């Protein structure tokens, strides 16, 4: 190779991609405090690169329910990006205009996934009155994925919880009956893997307000088993800058710690293989959201988004060394095996020797076209389903 080529020795290490399909950067939290997540598209992405994530998919929140305005607002927020990103679109209200704009988002802006919140009443929660059959049919025809959040029932009244559960059951039945797109029921959030009641009791946790409930070791174990059987390992980066006199900054999930924690929790412990780790944290995300093999692969013609992970190297998580703007860390003091030593984004070495070299504005918006592999063979599935519905004919002699 020529003198202008950087040579990186990856002997005895793992070389892989890394995609985080569930983030919230520069997000207006839409609560009574009028707060916003503390990390924007530059600081949040810089932290992600230091942690081995080379692309993320963020959730666009509509402006007053308007999808077009929300998309433009997030494009403006992302002008400072230092790595590639894509968008999901959140649906917070329902009418004919929103239904029409969803089609425009798919066709003109290549957003291929929409999320309906069955939680956060008074903020993000969408009305129960959505015509679920219409939406499942439209998704099937237009090639986009619908995602439904059905957690956080503690924020609802008992009556609301029952209504939401019935509505979600209705959606699942319709998806099955129409053989429509897969309904992803709340993409898995990382902290469930690694955060149990032992950490709740730690002194450092008293500095935080963590909005998800982690009940006990059994919950922790169930979430680990869930990861082994599903194709999503995801995290949000919700870090809310609230007034100091109310309570300190709080964060829900950790975009920088994700790759380290999942390796240490799942691979180092022997619960999943290194191959499964790569599939969960990169390949399958790219396939589901239809950007493979441009992303999620290390192949000729793919984007040069690559990380080098040393399974024999140790890491320690600390608020004094992380790259988020928040001053605390719910994983403070966590020590583990499996350290991301190098991150390459778009062919540029941006993380090496514990040093970040990022440039605002160097990240690109990645279009995610409709009709991912989830739609393959849907016509045959339709035919099989219709055939199964035909009532048997019983003949008898008169």
Coordinates of C-alpha atoms in Angstrom, one line a residue:
X1 CA 0.0 0.0 0.0
X2 CA 1.0 3.6 -0.5
X3 CA 2.3 6.0 2.1
X4 CA -1.1 7.8 2.0
X5 CA -2.9 4.7 3.4
X6 CA -3.4 4.2 7.1
X7 CA -2.7 0.7 8.2
X8 CA -4.5 -0.6 11.3
X9 CA -3.5 -3.8 12.9
X10 CA -6.7 -5.8 13.9
X11 CA -4.9 -9.1 14.7
X12 CA -6.9 -11.0 17.3
X13 CA -9.7 -8.5 17.2
X14 CA -13.2 -8.3 15.6
X15 CA -13.9 -6.0 12.7
X16 CA -17.6 -5.2 12.3
X17 CA -20.3 -2.5 11.5
X18 CA -22.5 -0.9 14.2
X19 CA -26.0 0.6 13.8
X20 CA -28.2 2.0 16.5
X21 CA -31.8 2.2 15.2
X22 CA -33.4 3.8 18.3
X23 CA -32.1 7.2 19.3
X24 CA -33.6 10.6 20.5
X25 CA -31.2 13.5 19.8
X26 CA -32.1 17.1 20.2
X27 CA -35.6 15.9 21.0
X28 CA -38.2 18.3 22.5
X29 CA -39.7 16.2 25.3
X30 CA -43.1 17.9 25.1
X31 CA -43.7 17.8 28.9
X32 CA -44.7 20.6 31.3
X33 CA -41.1 21.6 31.7
X34 CA -40.6 22.3 28.0
X35 CA -37.3 20.3 28.1
X36 CA -35.0 19.0 25.4
X37 CA -32.5 16.2 25.4
X38 CA -29.2 17.5 26.3
X39 CA -27.2 15.9 23.5
X40 CA -27.7 17.3 20.0
X41 CA -26.8 15.7 16.7
X42 CA -23.2 16.6 17.1
X43 CA -22.5 15.7 20.7
X44 CA -24.7 12.6 20.6
X45 CA -23.1 11.3 17.4
X46 CA -19.6 12.0 18.7
X47 CA -20.4 10.0 21.8
X48 CA -21.8 7.2 19.6
X49 CA -18.7 7.1 17.4
X50 CA -16.5 6.8 20.6
X51 CA -18.7 3.8 21.6
X52 CA -18.6 2.0 18.2
X53 CA -21.8 3.1 16.6
X54 CA -21.3 4.2 13.0
X55 CA -24.9 5.1 12.1
X56 CA -28.1 5.8 13.9
X57 CA -31.8 6.2 13.1
X58 CA -33.5 9.0 15.1
X59 CA -37.2 9.5 15.7
X60 CA -38.6 12.6 14.1
X61 CA -41.3 14.3 16.2
X62 CA -43.9 16.2 14.1
X63 CA -44.4 19.9 14.8
X64 CA -47.9 20.3 16.0
X65 CA -48.7 17.0 14.4
X66 CA -47.4 18.1 11.0
X67 CA -45.0 15.5 9.5
X68 CA -43.5 17.8 6.9
X69 CA -42.7 20.5 9.4
X70 CA -41.2 17.9 11.8
X71 CA -39.0 16.4 9.0
X72 CA -37.6 19.8 8.1
X73 CA -37.0 20.7 11.7
X74 CA -34.9 17.6 12.2
X75 CA -33.0 18.1 8.9
X76 CA -32.0 21.5 10.3
X77 CA -31.1 20.0 13.7
X78 CA -28.9 17.4 11.9
X79 CA -26.8 19.9 10.0
X80 CA -24.1 19.6 12.7
X81 CA -24.0 15.7 12.2
X82 CA -20.6 14.1 12.3
X83 CA -21.9 10.6 11.2
X84 CA -24.6 9.2 9.0
X85 CA -28.1 9.1 10.2
X86 CA -31.6 8.1 9.1
X87 CA -35.1 8.9 10.4
X88 CA -38.2 7.1 11.7
X89 CA -41.3 9.2 11.9
X90 CA -43.5 9.4 15.0
X91 CA -47.3 9.7 14.5
X92 CA -48.9 11.7 17.4
X93 CA -52.3 12.5 15.8
X94 CA -54.4 11.0 13.1
X95 CA -56.4 12.5 10.3
X96 CA -56.5 12.5 6.5
X97 CA -53.7 15.0 6.2
X98 CA -51.4 12.8 8.3
X99 CA -52.4 9.7 6.3
X100 CA -51.5 11.5 3.0
X101 CA -48.2 12.9 4.4
X102 CA -47.1 9.5 5.4
X103 CA -47.2 8.5 1.7
X104 CA -45.1 11.6 0.8
X105 CA -42.6 10.7 3.5
X106 CA -42.1 7.3 2.0
X107 CA -42.0 8.3 -1.6
X108 CA -40.1 11.6 -1.5
X109 CA -38.0 11.4 1.6
X110 CA -37.4 7.6 2.0
X111 CA -38.6 7.2 5.5
X112 CA -39.8 3.6 5.7
X113 CA -40.9 3.3 9.3
X114 CA -43.6 5.0 11.4
X115 CA -44.0 4.7 15.2
X116 CA -47.3 4.9 17.0
X117 CA -47.1 5.5 20.7
X118 CA -49.6 3.7 22.9
X119 CA -48.0 5.5 25.9
X120 CA -47.1 9.0 27.0
X121 CA -50.7 10.3 27.2
X122 CA -51.0 14.0 26.6
X123 CA -47.6 14.2 24.8
X124 CA -46.8 11.5 22.2
X125 CA -49.7 9.2 22.6
X126 CA -51.8 8.8 19.5
X127 CA -55.6 8.4 19.6
X128 CA -57.1 4.9 19.8
X129 CA -59.4 5.8 17.0
X130 CA -56.9 5.1 14.2
X131 CA -58.3 2.8 11.6
X132 CA -55.9 0.0 12.2
X133 CA -57.2 -2.1 9.3
X134 CA -56.6 0.9 6.9
X135 CA -53.1 1.4 8.2
X136 CA -52.0 -2.2 8.0
X137 CA -53.4 -2.4 4.5
X138 CA -51.6 0.9 3.5
X139 CA -48.3 -0.3 5.1
X140 CA -48.5 -3.5 3.1
X141 CA -49.2 -1.7 -0.2
X142 CA -46.7 1.2 0.4
X143 CA -43.8 -0.9 1.9
X144 CA -43.3 0.9 5.2
X145 CA -43.0 -0.6 8.7
X146 CA -45.3 0.2 11.5
X147 CA -43.9 0.2 15.1
X148 CA -46.0 0.3 18.2
X149 CA -44.9 1.3 21.7
X150 CA -47.1 -0.5 24.3
X151 CA -44.9 0.0 27.4
X152 CA -45.1 2.6 30.2
X153 CA -48.6 1.6 31.1
X154 CA -47.8 3.0 34.6
X155 CA -48.4 6.4 33.0
X156 CA -52.0 5.5 32.1
X157 CA -55.1 5.0 34.1
X158 CA -56.4 1.4 34.5
X159 CA -59.2 2.1 32.0
X160 CA -56.7 3.5 29.5
X161 CA -54.4 0.6 29.9
X162 CA -57.2 -1.9 29.1
X163 CA -58.2 0.1 26.0
X164 CA -54.6 0.3 24.8
X165 CA -54.1 -3.5 25.3
X166 CA -57.3 -4.2 23.4
X167 CA -56.3 -1.9 20.6
X168 CA -52.8 -3.4 20.4
X169 CA -54.3 -6.9 20.3
X170 CA -56.6 -5.8 17.5
X171 CA -53.6 -4.5 15.5
X172 CA -51.7 -7.8 16.0
X173 CA -54.7 -9.8 14.9
X174 CA -55.1 -7.6 11.8
X175 CA -51.5 -7.9 10.9
X176 CA -51.7 -11.6 11.1
X177 CA -55.0 -11.9 9.3
X178 CA -54.0 -9.6 6.4
X179 CA -50.4 -11.0 6.3
X180 CA -49.3 -7.4 6.4
X181 CA -46.0 -5.8 7.6
X182 CA -44.5 -6.9 10.8
X183 CA -45.5 -4.8 13.8
X184 CA -42.4 -4.2 15.9
X185 CA -43.7 -3.8 19.4
X186 CA -41.3 -1.3 21.0
X187 CA -37.8 -1.8 19.8
X188 CA -35.7 -3.2 22.7
X189 CA -34.0 -0.6 24.9
X190 CA -30.5 -1.3 26.1
X191 CA -30.8 -0.5 29.7
X192 CA -33.2 -3.4 30.2
X193 CA -30.2 -5.7 29.5
X194 CA -27.8 -4.3 32.0
X195 CA -29.8 -2.4 34.6
X196 CA -31.4 -4.2 37.6
X197 CA -32.3 -3.5 41.2
X198 CA -28.7 -3.7 42.3
X199 CA -27.8 -0.6 40.3
X200 CA -31.0 1.1 41.5
X201 CA -29.6 0.9 45.1
X202 CA -26.2 2.4 44.2
X203 CA -25.4 5.8 45.5
X204 CA -24.7 7.2 42.1
X205 CA -28.2 6.5 41.0
X206 CA -29.5 9.0 43.5
X207 CA -28.2 11.7 41.2
X208 CA -30.5 10.5 38.4
X209 CA -34.1 10.3 37.4
X210 CA -34.6 7.2 35.4
X211 CA -38.0 7.0 33.8
X212 CA -38.2 3.3 33.1
X213 CA -39.0 0.8 35.9
X214 CA -36.6 -2.1 36.4
X215 CA -38.2 -4.4 38.9
X216 CA -36.0 -7.3 39.7
X217 CA -33.5 -9.9 38.5
X218 CA -36.2 -11.9 36.9
X219 CA -37.1 -9.0 34.6
X220 CA -33.5 -8.6 33.8
X221 CA -33.2 -12.2 32.8
X222 CA -36.3 -12.1 30.7
X223 CA -34.9 -9.1 28.8
X224 CA -31.7 -11.0 28.1
X225 CA -33.7 -14.0 26.8
X226 CA -35.7 -11.6 24.6
X227 CA -32.6 -10.3 23.0
X228 CA -31.4 -13.8 22.1
X229 CA -34.7 -14.5 20.2
X230 CA -35.2 -11.2 18.5
X231 CA -33.3 -9.2 15.9
X232 CA -33.1 -5.8 17.6
X233 CA -30.7 -4.5 20.2
X234 CA -31.5 -0.9 20.4
X235 CA -31.0 2.1 22.6
X236 CA -32.2 5.6 23.1
X237 CA -30.2 8.6 24.2
X238 CA -32.7 10.6 26.2
X239 CA -30.8 13.1 28.3
X240 CA -33.1 15.9 29.4
X241 CA -31.9 19.3 30.5
X242 CA -34.3 20.2 33.2
X243 CA -34.1 23.2 35.5
X244 CA -31.6 22.5 38.3
X245 CA -34.1 23.5 41.0
X246 CA -36.5 20.8 39.9
X247 CA -34.2 17.8 39.6
X248 CA -30.8 17.0 38.0
X249 CA -30.3 16.1 34.4
X250 CA -31.7 12.7 33.6
X251 CA -30.9 10.2 30.9
X252 CA -32.8 7.1 29.9
X253 CA -30.4 5.2 27.7
X254 CA -26.8 5.4 26.5
X255 CA -25.8 5.7 22.9
X256 CA -22.1 5.6 23.8
X257 CA -22.1 2.6 26.1
X258 CA -24.4 0.4 24.0
X259 CA -21.8 -1.7 22.1
X260 CA -19.6 -2.2 25.2
X261 CA -22.5 -3.2 27.6
X262 CA -24.1 -5.6 25.1
X263 CA -20.7 -7.3 24.5
X264 CA -19.9 -7.6 28.2
X265 CA -23.4 -8.6 29.2
X266 CA -24.2 -11.0 26.5
X267 CA -21.1 -12.2 24.6
X268 CA -18.5 -12.2 27.4
X269 CA -21.0 -14.1 29.6
X270 CA -21.5 -16.7 26.9
X271 CA -25.2 -16.0 26.3
X272 CA -24.8 -15.1 22.6
X273 CA -22.0 -15.6 20.1
X274 CA -19.8 -12.9 18.5
X275 CA -21.7 -13.6 15.3
X276 CA -25.0 -13.0 16.9
X277 CA -23.6 -9.8 18.4
X278 CA -22.7 -8.5 15.0
X279 CA -26.1 -9.5 13.6
X280 CA -28.0 -7.8 16.5
X281 CA -26.0 -4.6 16.6
X282 CA -25.6 -4.0 12.8
X283 CA -26.6 -6.4 10.1
X284 CA -30.2 -7.1 11.0
X285 CA -30.9 -3.4 11.6
X286 CA -29.6 -2.6 8.1
X287 CA -31.7 -5.3 6.6
X288 CA -34.9 -4.4 8.3
X289 CA -34.7 -0.8 7.4
X290 CA -33.6 -1.6 3.8
X291 CA -30.1 0.0 3.8
X292 CA -28.1 -3.3 3.5
X293 CA -25.5 -3.8 2.2
X294 CA -24.7 -0.1 1.9
X295 CA -24.8 -0.1 5.7
X296 CA -24.4 -3.1 8.1
X297 CA -21.8 -4.8 6.0
X298 CA -18.1 -4.7 5.2
X299 CA -18.1 -5.4 1.5
X300 CA -16.8 -3.9 -1.7
X301 CA -19.2 -1.0 -2.5
X302 CA -20.4 -0.6 1.1
X303 CA -19.9 2.5 3.0
X304 CA -16.7 2.3 5.0
X305 CA -18.3 2.3 8.4
X306 CA -16.2 0.0 10.5
X307 CA -15.2 -0.6 14.1
X308 CA -12.5 -2.7 15.6
X309 CA -13.4 -4.3 18.9
X310 CA -10.7 -5.9 21.1
X311 CA -12.4 -8.8 23.1
X312 CA -9.4 -9.0 25.5
X313 CA -9.3 -5.3 26.3
X314 CA -11.1 -3.9 29.3
X315 CA -13.3 -0.8 29.6
X316 CA -14.6 1.3 32.5
X317 CA -17.6 3.6 32.2
X318 CA -17.4 7.0 33.9
X319 CA -19.1 10.3 33.6
X320 CA -15.6 11.9 33.8
X321 CA -14.5 10.3 30.5
X322 CA -17.7 9.8 28.5
X323 CA -18.5 12.1 25.6
X324 CA -22.1 13.0 26.4
X325 CA -22.9 16.5 27.6
X326 CA -24.6 15.1 30.7
X327 CA -22.6 15.2 33.9
X328 CA -23.7 11.8 35.3
X329 CA -23.9 8.2 34.1
X330 CA -26.2 5.5 35.3
X331 CA -23.5 2.9 34.5
X332 CA -20.9 4.8 36.6
X333 CA -18.0 2.5 37.5
X334 CA -19.1 -0.4 35.3
X335 CA -16.0 -2.5 34.3
X336 CA -16.1 -5.1 31.6
X337 CA -14.4 -6.8 28.7
X338 CA -14.6 -5.9 25.0
X339 CA -13.4 -2.4 24.1
X340 CA -14.0 -0.6 20.8
X341 CA -10.5 0.6 20.0
X342 CA -11.1 2.1 16.5
X343 CA -14.1 3.6 14.8
X344 CA -14.1 4.4 11.0
X345 CA -17.0 6.5 9.6
X346 CA -17.2 6.9 5.9
X347 CA -13.6 5.9 5.5
X348 CA -12.3 8.4 8.1
X349 CA -10.7 7.2 11.3
X350 CA -12.7 9.2 13.9
X351 CA -11.8 7.3 17.1
X352 CA -8.4 5.8 17.9
X353 CA -6.2 5.8 21.0
X354 CA -9.1 7.1 23.0
X355 CA -9.2 10.3 20.9
X356 CA -12.1 11.6 18.9
X357 CA -11.5 13.4 15.6
X358 CA -15.0 14.5 14.4
X359 CA -16.1 17.4 12.2
X360 CA -19.6 18.9 12.4
X361 CA -21.4 18.6 9.1
X362 CA -19.6 15.6 7.9
X363 CA -22.6 13.2 8.4
X364 CA -25.1 12.4 5.7
X365 CA -28.8 11.7 5.7
X366 CA -29.3 8.1 4.6
X367 CA -32.5 7.4 2.6
X368 CA -34.2 4.2 3.7
X369 CA -36.4 3.0 0.8
X370 CA -39.6 1.0 1.3
X371 CA -40.2 -2.7 0.8
X372 CA -37.4 -4.2 2.9
X373 CA -36.9 -8.0 2.9
X374 CA -39.8 -8.2 5.4
X375 CA -42.1 -7.8 2.4
X376 CA -40.6 -10.7 0.4
X377 CA -43.1 -13.3 -0.6
X378 CA -46.1 -11.4 0.8
X379 CA -48.1 -12.2 -2.3
X380 CA -47.6 -16.0 -1.7
X381 CA -48.5 -15.5 1.9
X382 CA -51.7 -13.8 0.8
X383 CA -52.6 -16.7 -1.5
X384 CA -52.0 -19.2 1.3
X385 CA -54.1 -17.2 3.7
X386 CA -57.0 -16.8 1.3
X387 CA -56.9 -20.5 0.5
X388 CA -57.0 -21.4 4.2
X389 CA -60.2 -19.2 4.7
X390 CA -62.2 -21.3 2.2
X391 CA -64.9 -23.2 4.1
X392 CA -64.8 -26.9 3.6
X393 CA -67.7 -28.3 1.5
X394 CA -69.5 -31.3 3.0
X395 CA -71.7 -33.3 0.7
X396 CA -74.3 -35.8 1.7
X397 CA -76.7 -38.1 -0.1
X398 CA -80.4 -36.9 0.0

